[in-house]
Short mmCIF file of C-alpha atoms in Angstrom, two decimals:
data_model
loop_
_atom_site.label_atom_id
_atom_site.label_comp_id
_atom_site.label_asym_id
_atom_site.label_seq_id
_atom_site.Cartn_x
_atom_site.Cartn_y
_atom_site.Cartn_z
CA UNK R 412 86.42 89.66 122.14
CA UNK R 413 87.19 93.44 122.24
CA UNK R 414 89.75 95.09 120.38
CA UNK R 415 90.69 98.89 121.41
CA UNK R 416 92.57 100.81 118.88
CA UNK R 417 94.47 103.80 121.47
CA UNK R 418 96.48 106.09 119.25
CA UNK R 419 99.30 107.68 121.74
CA UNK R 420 100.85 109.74 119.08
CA UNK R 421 100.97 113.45 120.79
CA UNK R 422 100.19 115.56 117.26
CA UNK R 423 99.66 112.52 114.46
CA UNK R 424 95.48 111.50 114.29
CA UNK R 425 93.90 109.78 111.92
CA UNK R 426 91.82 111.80 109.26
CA UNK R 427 88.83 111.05 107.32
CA UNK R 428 88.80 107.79 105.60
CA UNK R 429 89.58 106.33 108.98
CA UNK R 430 91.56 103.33 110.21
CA UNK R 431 90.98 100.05 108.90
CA UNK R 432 92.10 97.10 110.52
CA UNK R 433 93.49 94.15 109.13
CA UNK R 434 95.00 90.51 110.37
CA UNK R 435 95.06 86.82 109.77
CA UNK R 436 93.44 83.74 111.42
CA UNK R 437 95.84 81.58 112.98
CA UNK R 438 93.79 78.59 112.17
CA UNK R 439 89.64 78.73 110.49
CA UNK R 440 88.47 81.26 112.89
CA UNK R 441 85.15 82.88 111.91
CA UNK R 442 83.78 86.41 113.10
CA UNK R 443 79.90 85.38 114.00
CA UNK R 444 78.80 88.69 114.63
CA UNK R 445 80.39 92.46 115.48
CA UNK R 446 79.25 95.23 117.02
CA UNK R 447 81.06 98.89 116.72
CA UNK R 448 82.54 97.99 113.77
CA UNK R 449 82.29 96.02 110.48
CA UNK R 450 84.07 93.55 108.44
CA UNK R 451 84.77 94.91 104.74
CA UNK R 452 83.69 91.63 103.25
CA UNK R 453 81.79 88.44 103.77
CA UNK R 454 83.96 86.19 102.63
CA UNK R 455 83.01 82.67 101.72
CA UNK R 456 80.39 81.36 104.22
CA UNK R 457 78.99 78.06 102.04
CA UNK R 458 79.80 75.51 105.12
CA UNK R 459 77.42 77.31 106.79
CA UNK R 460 74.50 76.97 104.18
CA UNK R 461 71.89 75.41 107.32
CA UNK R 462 72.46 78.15 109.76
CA UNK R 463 73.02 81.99 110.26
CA UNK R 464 75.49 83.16 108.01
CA UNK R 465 78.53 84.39 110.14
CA UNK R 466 79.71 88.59 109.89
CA UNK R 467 82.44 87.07 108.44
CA UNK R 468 84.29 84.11 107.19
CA UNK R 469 87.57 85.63 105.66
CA UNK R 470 90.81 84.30 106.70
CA UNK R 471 92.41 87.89 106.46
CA UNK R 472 89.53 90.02 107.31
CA UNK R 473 89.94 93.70 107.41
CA UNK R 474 87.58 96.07 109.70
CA UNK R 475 86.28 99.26 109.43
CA UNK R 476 84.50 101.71 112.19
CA UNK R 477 80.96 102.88 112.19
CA UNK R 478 79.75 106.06 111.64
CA UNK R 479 78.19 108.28 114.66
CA UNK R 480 74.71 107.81 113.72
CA UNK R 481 75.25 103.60 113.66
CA UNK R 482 72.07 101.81 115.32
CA UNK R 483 72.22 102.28 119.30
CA UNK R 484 71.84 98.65 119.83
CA UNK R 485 75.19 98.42 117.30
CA UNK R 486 77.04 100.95 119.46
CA UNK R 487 79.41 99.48 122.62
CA UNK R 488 81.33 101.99 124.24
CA UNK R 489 84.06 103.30 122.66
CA UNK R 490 82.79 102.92 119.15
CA UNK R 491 81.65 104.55 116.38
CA UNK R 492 83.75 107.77 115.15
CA UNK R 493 83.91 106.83 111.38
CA UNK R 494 87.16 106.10 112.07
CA UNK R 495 88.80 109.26 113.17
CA UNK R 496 91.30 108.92 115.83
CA UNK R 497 92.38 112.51 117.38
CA UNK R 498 95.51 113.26 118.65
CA UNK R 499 96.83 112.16 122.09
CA UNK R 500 97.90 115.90 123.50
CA UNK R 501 94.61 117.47 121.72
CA UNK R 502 91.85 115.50 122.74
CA UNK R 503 92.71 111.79 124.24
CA UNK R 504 88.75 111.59 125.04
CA UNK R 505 88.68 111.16 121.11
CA UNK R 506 92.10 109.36 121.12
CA UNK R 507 90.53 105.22 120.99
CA UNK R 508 88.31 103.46 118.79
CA UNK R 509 86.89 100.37 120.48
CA UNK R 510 84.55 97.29 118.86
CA UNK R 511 83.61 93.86 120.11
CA UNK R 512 83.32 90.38 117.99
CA UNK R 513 81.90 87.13 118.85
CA UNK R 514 84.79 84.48 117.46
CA UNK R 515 83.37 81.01 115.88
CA UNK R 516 85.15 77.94 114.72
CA UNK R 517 87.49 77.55 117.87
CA UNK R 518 87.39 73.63 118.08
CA UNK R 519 88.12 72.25 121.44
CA UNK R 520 91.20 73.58 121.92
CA UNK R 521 91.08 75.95 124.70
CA UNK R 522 94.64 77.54 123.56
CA UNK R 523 93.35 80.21 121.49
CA UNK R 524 96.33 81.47 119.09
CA UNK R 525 96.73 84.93 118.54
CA UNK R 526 96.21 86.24 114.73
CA UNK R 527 99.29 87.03 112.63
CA UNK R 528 99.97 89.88 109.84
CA UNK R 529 98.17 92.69 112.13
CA UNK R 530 98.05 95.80 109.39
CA UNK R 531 96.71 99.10 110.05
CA UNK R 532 95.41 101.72 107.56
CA UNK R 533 95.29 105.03 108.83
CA UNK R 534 93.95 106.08 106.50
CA UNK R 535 96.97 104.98 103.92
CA UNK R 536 100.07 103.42 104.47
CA UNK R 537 102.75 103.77 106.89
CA UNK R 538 101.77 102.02 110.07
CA UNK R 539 103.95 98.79 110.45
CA UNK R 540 102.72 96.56 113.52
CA UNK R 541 104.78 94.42 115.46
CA UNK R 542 103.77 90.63 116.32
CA UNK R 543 100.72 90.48 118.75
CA UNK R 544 101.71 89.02 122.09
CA UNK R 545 100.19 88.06 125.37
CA UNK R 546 100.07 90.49 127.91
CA UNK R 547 98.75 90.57 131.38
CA UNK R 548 94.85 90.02 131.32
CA UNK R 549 92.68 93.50 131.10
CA UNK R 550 90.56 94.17 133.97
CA UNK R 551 87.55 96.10 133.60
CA UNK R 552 84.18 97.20 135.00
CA UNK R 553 81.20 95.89 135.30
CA UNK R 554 77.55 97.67 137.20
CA UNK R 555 78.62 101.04 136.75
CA UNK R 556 81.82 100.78 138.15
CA UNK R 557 81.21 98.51 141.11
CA UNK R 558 82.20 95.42 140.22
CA UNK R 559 85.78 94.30 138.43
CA UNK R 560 86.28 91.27 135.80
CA UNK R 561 89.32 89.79 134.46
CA UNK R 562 89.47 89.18 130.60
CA UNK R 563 90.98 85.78 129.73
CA UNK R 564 93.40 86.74 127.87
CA UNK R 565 94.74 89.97 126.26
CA UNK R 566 97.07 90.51 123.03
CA UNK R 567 98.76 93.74 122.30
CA UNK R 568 100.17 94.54 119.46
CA UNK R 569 102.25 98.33 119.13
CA UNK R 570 101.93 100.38 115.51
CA UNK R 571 104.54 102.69 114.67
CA UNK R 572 104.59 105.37 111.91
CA UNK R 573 107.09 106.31 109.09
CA UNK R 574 106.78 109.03 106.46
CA UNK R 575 108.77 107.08 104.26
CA UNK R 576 106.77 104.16 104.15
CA UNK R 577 103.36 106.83 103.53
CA UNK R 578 104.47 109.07 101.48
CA UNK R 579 106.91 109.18 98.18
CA UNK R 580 107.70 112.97 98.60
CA UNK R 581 107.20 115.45 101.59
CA UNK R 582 103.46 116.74 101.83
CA UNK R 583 104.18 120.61 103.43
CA UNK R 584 107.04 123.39 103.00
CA UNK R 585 107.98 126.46 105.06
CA UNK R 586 108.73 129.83 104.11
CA UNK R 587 109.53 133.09 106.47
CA UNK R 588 109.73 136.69 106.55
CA UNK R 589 110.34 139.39 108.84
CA UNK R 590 109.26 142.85 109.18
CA UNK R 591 112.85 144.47 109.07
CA UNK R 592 113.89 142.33 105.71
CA UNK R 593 111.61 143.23 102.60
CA UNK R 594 112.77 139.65 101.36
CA UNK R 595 110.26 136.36 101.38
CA UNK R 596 112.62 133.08 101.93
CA UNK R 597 110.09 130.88 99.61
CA UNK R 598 110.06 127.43 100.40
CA UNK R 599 112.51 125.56 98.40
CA UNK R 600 112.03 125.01 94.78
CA UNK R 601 110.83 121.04 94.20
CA UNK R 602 110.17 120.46 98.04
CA UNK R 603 107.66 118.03 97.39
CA UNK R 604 108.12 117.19 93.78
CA UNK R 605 108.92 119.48 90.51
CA UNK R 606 106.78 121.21 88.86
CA UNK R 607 106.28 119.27 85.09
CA UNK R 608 103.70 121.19 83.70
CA UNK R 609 103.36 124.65 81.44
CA UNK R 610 104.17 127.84 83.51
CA UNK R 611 100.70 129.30 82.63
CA UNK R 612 98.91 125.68 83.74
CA UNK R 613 97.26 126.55 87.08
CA UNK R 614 96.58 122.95 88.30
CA UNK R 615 99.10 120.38 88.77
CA UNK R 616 98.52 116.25 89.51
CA UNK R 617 100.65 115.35 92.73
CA UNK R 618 100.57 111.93 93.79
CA UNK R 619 99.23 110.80 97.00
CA UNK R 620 99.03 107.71 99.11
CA UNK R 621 97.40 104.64 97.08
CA UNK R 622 95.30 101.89 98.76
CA UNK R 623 95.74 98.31 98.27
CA UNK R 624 93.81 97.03 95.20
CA UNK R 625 92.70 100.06 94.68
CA UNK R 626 93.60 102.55 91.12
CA UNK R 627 91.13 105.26 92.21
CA UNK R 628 91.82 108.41 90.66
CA UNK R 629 90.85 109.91 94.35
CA UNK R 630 94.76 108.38 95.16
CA UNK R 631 96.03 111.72 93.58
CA UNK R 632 96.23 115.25 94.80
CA UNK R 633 95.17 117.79 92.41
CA UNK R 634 96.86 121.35 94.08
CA UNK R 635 97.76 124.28 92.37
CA UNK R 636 101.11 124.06 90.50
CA UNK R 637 103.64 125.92 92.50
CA UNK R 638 107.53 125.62 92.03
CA UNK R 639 107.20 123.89 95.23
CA UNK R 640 104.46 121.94 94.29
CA UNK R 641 103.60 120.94 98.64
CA UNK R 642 99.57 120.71 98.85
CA UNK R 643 100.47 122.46 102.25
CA UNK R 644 103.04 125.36 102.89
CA UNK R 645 103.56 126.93 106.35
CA UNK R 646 104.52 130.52 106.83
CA UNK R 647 106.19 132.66 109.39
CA UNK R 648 106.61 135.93 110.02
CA UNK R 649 108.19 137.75 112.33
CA UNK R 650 105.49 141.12 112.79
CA UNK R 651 107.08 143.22 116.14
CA UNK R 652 109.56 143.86 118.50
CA UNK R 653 108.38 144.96 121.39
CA UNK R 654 111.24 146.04 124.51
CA UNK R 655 109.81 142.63 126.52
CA UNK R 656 107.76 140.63 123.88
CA UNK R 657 107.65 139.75 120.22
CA UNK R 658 104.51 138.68 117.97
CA UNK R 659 104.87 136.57 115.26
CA UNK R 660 101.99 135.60 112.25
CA UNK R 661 101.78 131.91 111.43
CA UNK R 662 99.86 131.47 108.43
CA UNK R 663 98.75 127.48 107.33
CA UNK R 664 97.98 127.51 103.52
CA UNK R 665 95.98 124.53 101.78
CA UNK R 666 97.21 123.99 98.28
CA UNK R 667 94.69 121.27 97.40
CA UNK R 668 91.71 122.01 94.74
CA UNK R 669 89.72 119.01 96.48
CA UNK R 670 90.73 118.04 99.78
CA UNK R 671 89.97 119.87 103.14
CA UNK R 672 92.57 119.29 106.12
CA UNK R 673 89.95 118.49 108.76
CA UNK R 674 91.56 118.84 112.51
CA UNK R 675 94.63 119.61 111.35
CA UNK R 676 97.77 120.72 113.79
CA UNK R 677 101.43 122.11 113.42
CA UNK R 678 104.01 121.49 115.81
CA UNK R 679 106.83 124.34 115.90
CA UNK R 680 110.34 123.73 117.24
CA UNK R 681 111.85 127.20 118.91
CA UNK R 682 114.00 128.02 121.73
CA UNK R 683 111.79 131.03 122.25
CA UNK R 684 108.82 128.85 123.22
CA UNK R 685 110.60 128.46 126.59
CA UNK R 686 109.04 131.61 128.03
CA UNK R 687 104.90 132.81 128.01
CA UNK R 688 103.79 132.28 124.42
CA UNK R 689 99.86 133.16 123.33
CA UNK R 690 98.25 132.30 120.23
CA UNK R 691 95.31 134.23 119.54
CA UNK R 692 92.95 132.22 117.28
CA UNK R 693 94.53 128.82 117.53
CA UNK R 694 94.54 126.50 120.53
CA UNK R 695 98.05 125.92 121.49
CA UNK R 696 99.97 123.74 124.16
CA UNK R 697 103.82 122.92 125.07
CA UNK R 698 105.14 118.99 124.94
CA UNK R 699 107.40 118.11 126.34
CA UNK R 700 110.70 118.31 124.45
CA UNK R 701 112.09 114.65 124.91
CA UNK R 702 113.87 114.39 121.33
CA UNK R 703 114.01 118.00 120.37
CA UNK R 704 116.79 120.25 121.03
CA UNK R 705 114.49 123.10 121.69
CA UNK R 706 110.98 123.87 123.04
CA UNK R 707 108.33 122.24 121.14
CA UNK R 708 104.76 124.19 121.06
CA UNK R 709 101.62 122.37 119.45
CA UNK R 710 98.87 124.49 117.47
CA UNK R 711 95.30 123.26 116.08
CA UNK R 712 92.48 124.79 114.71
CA UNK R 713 89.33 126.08 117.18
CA UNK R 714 86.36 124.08 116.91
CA UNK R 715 84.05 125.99 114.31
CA UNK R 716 85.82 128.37 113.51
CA UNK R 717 88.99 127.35 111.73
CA UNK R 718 89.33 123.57 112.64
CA UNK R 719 88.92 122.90 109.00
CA UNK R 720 91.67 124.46 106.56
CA UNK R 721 89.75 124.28 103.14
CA UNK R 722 90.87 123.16 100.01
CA UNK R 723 92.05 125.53 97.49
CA UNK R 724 89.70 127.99 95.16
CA UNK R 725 90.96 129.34 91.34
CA UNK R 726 92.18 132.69 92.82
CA UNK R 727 92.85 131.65 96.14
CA UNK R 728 94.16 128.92 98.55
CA UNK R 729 92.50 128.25 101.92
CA UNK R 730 93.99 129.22 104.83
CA UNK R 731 94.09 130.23 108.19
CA UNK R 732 96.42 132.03 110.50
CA UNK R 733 97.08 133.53 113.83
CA UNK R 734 99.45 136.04 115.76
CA UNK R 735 102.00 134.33 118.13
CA UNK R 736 102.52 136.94 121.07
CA UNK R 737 105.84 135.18 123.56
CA UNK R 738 107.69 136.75 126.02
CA UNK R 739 111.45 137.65 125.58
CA UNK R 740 114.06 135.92 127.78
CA UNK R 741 116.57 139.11 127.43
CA UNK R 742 119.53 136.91 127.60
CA UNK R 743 119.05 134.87 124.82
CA UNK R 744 116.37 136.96 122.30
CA UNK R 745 118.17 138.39 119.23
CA UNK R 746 117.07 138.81 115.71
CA UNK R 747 120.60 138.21 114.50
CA UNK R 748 121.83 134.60 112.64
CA UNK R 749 118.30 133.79 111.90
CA UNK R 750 117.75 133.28 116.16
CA UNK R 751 113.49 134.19 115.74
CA UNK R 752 112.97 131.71 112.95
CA UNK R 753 111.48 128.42 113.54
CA UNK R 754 113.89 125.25 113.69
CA UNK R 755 111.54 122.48 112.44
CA UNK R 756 107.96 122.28 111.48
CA UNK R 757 105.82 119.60 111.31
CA UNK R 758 101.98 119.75 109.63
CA UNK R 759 99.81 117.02 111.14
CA UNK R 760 103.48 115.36 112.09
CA UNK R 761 104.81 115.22 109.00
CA UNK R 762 108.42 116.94 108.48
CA UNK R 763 108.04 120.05 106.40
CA UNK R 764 110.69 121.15 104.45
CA UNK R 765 112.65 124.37 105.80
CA UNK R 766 114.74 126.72 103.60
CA UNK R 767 118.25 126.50 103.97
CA UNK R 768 119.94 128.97 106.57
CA UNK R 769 122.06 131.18 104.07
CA UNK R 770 118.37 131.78 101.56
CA UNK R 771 116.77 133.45 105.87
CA UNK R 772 116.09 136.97 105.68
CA UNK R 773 118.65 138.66 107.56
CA UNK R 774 119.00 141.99 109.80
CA UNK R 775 120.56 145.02 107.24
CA UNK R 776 123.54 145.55 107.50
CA UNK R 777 122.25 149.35 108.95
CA UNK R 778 120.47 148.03 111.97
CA UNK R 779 122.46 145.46 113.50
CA UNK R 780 119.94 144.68 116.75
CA UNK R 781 117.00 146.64 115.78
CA UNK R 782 116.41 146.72 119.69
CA UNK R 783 112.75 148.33 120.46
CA UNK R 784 113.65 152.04 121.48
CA UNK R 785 112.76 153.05 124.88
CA UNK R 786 110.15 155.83 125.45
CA UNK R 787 112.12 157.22 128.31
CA UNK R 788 115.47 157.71 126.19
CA UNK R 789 113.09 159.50 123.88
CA UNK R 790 111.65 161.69 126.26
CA UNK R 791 114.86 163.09 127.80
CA UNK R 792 116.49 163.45 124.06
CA UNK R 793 113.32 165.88 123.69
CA UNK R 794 113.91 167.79 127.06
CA UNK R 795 117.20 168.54 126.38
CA UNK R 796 116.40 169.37 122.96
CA UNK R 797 114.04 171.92 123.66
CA UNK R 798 115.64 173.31 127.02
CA UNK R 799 118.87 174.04 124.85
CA UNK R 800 116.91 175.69 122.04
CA UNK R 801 114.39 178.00 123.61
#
């Protein structure tokens, strides 16, 4: 048997830890032997005391990927990432995870039944799978490509996501700023929990996600305290505002004292992503907006050079930024109402919380538009200037 795990998510992947994939026998099926992959335990194997022990003989097993550097003769296609499943719009090369098995203890009966209780771990909670059905048999390649089999049968079963179910408070906050308000909207006080210790303590326990049958202290976060207390915050800032363009600074701060964000992404809902938008030292890319009211632009980190947001130092979180440069679309760009600040923000897909509209930092009262002045006018306010004074 082969079992493909193909994560479709556009911006959610799986981080380190990896997936780990559970289910149970429908009847007193054994796992003889694996490749790509292993089974987490044994299991109890005594009725098989005068032969090879099987992989595995657990009626629930759960299975784990290999690492890169697994044994070549270990390694079927597909295989072998240490679990790490990137994102579907980033890099669907890296998006699947496959591994094969060789199934004992069938009996006669040549009506296989599917397994039941399919559970995925990616690397915590929140995945809930539905039941795993037939679908039409997979057909795949054989001599390089020349020839075509037919599997016997397939099962598919779908995984969907919920923040709920992974995490018991928000993991990421936004806060904004602009270059014609002196005032920083912080993120919200308590965003992702309140902040019970001393004023003066500098580090702060935040729970995380817990594995089963596990009471690992490595469950908690240990981030720097914060009145927000989010082991990630998200800032934007509106820099210029230039007659046909406008640059923004997004800035992706790491809160943690012990854990790196490795392939990390934020997605960023704005109308103004409609029109040319360059990020200078992030990879970017538009989805499509199916689901959002406004134009939906993805960001992740280059590869060696700021892929990795590091964890948090005494005087200083880790962090990594770039300038946003887009293109105005003159009949909708204004700086008024809080138009240039990002709707929603998601870090690594999860919903970060945004400051409430009235805390934004709004035009003066002053400068109503703050509209880039044009050269030209300049120049002939000069001319006459000087032609009426000399």
């Amino acid at each position: 048997a082969r079992v493909t795990i193909q994560n479709y998510y556009q911006y959610r992947h799986v981080d380190k830890l990896g997936w780990k994939l559970g289910w149970t026998w429908a009847k007193n099926e054994t796992i003889l032997s694996m490749a790509g992959a292993f089974a987490t335990k044994q299991g109890n194997c005594s009725s098989f005391k005068f032969q090879t022990p099987p992989h595995s003989c657990e009626k629930s097993p759960v299975i784990a990927d290999l690492m890169p550097d697994a044994l070549s003769e270990n390694k079927p296609d597909g295989c072998c990432h240490g679990g790490l499943l990137a994102a579907w719009a980033i890099n669907p090369s890296k998006s699947f995870s496959s591994f094969e098995m060789t199934i004992g203890n069938l009996g006669t009966n040549p009506n296989v039944q599917a397994p039941i209780n399919l559970t995925l771990m990616a690397p915590g909670p929140g995945y809930t799978c539905d039941l795993i059905e037939d679908t039409d048999p997979t057909v795949y390649s054989d001599i390089g490509g020349k020839r075509q089999l037919q599997a016997y049968r397939t099962w598919k079963s779908t995984c969907t996501y919920s923040s709920f179910i992974a995490n018991q408070a928000p993991v990421c906050c936004v806060s904004l700023s602009t270059f014609y308000n002196p005032k920083i909207t912080s993120c919200p006080t308590c965003s992702c929990g309140c902040r019970e210790a001393d004023k003066n303590t500098v580090s702060c326990i935040r729970e995380g996600y817990s594995e089963p049958e596990s009471d690992s202290f490595d469950n908690y976060d240990i981030v720097q305290c914060t009145d927000h207390m989010c082991p990630v915050r998200i800032h934007w800032h509106i820099m210029t505002n230039y007659v046909t363009h406008w640059k923004v600074k997004l800035t992706i701060s790491n809160y943690n004292y012990e854990r790196n964000y490795s392939n990390w992404n934020v997605l960023i809902q704005h109308p103004g992503f409609s029109q040319s938008t360059t990020a200078y030292s992030f990879n970017s890319t538009m989805l499509p907006s199916f689901g959002f009211s406004d134009e939906v632009a993805l960001f992740w980190g280059i590869e060696y050079y700021n892929d990795e947001l590091l964890y948090a130092e005494e005087d200083k979180v880790g962090a990594v930024s770039t300038q946003i440069l887009l293109r105005k679309d003159l009949d909708s760009f204004t700086l008024r109402n809080g138009w240039a600040l990002p709707r929603r923000i998601y870090f690594n897909g999860e919903d970060c919380q945004m400051p409430l509209p009235d805390t934004f930092p709004m035009l003066p009262n002053v400068s109503s538009s703050l509209k880039p002045t044009n050269p030209v006018f300049l120049l002939c306010i000069y001319l006459t200037f000087k032609r009426l004074f000399t």
